Short mmCIF file of C-alpha atoms in Angstrom, two decimals:
data_model
loop_
_atom_site.label_atom_id
_atom_site.label_comp_id
_atom_site.label_asym_id
_atom_site.label_seq_id
_atom_site.Cartn_x
_atom_site.Cartn_y
_atom_site.Cartn_z
CA UNK C 1 -7.01 28.89 2.81
CA UNK C 2 -8.63 26.18 4.93
CA UNK C 3 -6.79 23.14 6.06
CA UNK C 4 -8.81 20.17 7.01
CA UNK C 5 -7.67 17.26 9.25
CA UNK C 6 -9.03 13.82 8.84
CA UNK C 7 -9.03 11.96 11.90
CA UNK C 8 -9.04 7.69 11.97
CA UNK C 9 -9.33 6.50 15.87
CA UNK C 10 -8.15 10.07 16.83
CA UNK C 11 -5.01 9.91 14.35
CA UNK C 12 -4.28 12.31 11.32
CA UNK C 13 -5.05 9.57 8.53
CA UNK C 14 -2.20 11.35 6.56
CA UNK C 15 0.43 10.53 8.82
CA UNK C 16 -0.52 6.78 9.37
CA UNK C 17 1.18 4.00 7.11
CA UNK C 18 -1.03 2.88 4.16
CA UNK C 19 -1.21 -0.58 5.52
CA UNK C 20 -2.58 0.64 8.75
CA UNK C 21 -5.44 2.55 7.15
CA UNK C 22 -6.29 -0.26 4.97
CA UNK C 23 -6.66 -2.47 8.02
CA UNK C 24 -8.83 -0.04 9.77
CA UNK C 25 -10.95 1.36 6.90
CA UNK C 26 -12.23 -0.28 3.61
CA UNK C 27 -14.52 0.53 1.16
CA UNK C 28 -16.58 -1.15 -1.54
CA UNK C 29 -17.36 0.90 -4.46
CA UNK C 30 -21.01 0.29 -5.86
CA UNK C 31 -19.85 0.48 -9.53
CA UNK C 32 -18.67 -0.25 -12.09
CA UNK C 33 -20.91 -3.27 -11.87
CA UNK C 34 -19.40 -6.50 -10.15
CA UNK C 35 -19.02 -9.60 -12.36
CA UNK C 36 -21.89 -12.05 -11.85
CA UNK C 37 -19.81 -14.99 -10.77
CA UNK C 38 -17.87 -13.31 -7.81
CA UNK C 39 -19.21 -13.95 -4.45
CA UNK C 40 -19.35 -12.18 -1.17
CA UNK C 41 -17.15 -14.36 0.44
CA UNK C 42 -14.47 -13.62 -2.21
CA UNK C 43 -15.07 -9.90 -1.78
CA UNK C 44 -14.47 -10.18 1.92
CA UNK C 45 -11.24 -12.37 1.14
CA UNK C 46 -9.69 -9.57 -0.98
CA UNK C 47 -9.84 -7.41 2.22
CA UNK C 48 -7.28 -9.36 4.15
CA UNK C 49 -4.52 -8.38 1.72
CA UNK C 50 -3.45 -5.45 4.35
CA UNK C 51 -2.64 -8.38 6.71
CA UNK C 52 -0.40 -10.30 4.72
CA UNK C 53 0.26 -8.84 1.38
CA UNK C 54 -1.64 -9.29 -1.89
CA UNK C 55 0.40 -12.08 -3.50
CA UNK C 56 0.26 -14.34 -0.19
CA UNK C 57 -2.17 -17.16 0.14
CA UNK C 58 -4.91 -16.81 2.67
CA UNK C 59 -4.17 -19.07 5.84
CA UNK C 60 -6.55 -20.77 8.07
CA UNK C 61 -7.01 -17.55 10.49
CA UNK C 62 -8.09 -15.62 7.45
CA UNK C 63 -10.39 -18.34 6.59
CA UNK C 64 -11.96 -18.28 9.97
CA UNK C 65 -12.36 -14.52 9.84
CA UNK C 66 -13.99 -14.45 6.47
CA UNK C 67 -16.54 -17.17 7.53
#
């Protein structure tokens, strides 16, 4: 049996808290197809959730980062 270790910034990704991994690494699947009415800005804003929680509102700092 071969064991693999995945490193993220030199640390074992399996030993990092999920929120820390989400802050450093994100993916944007190419399918299923995105709804026509969603903007790139909307998609980028979803990536801010690991910094404050999915139910929290975006603050001014987030808006500046998204822009």
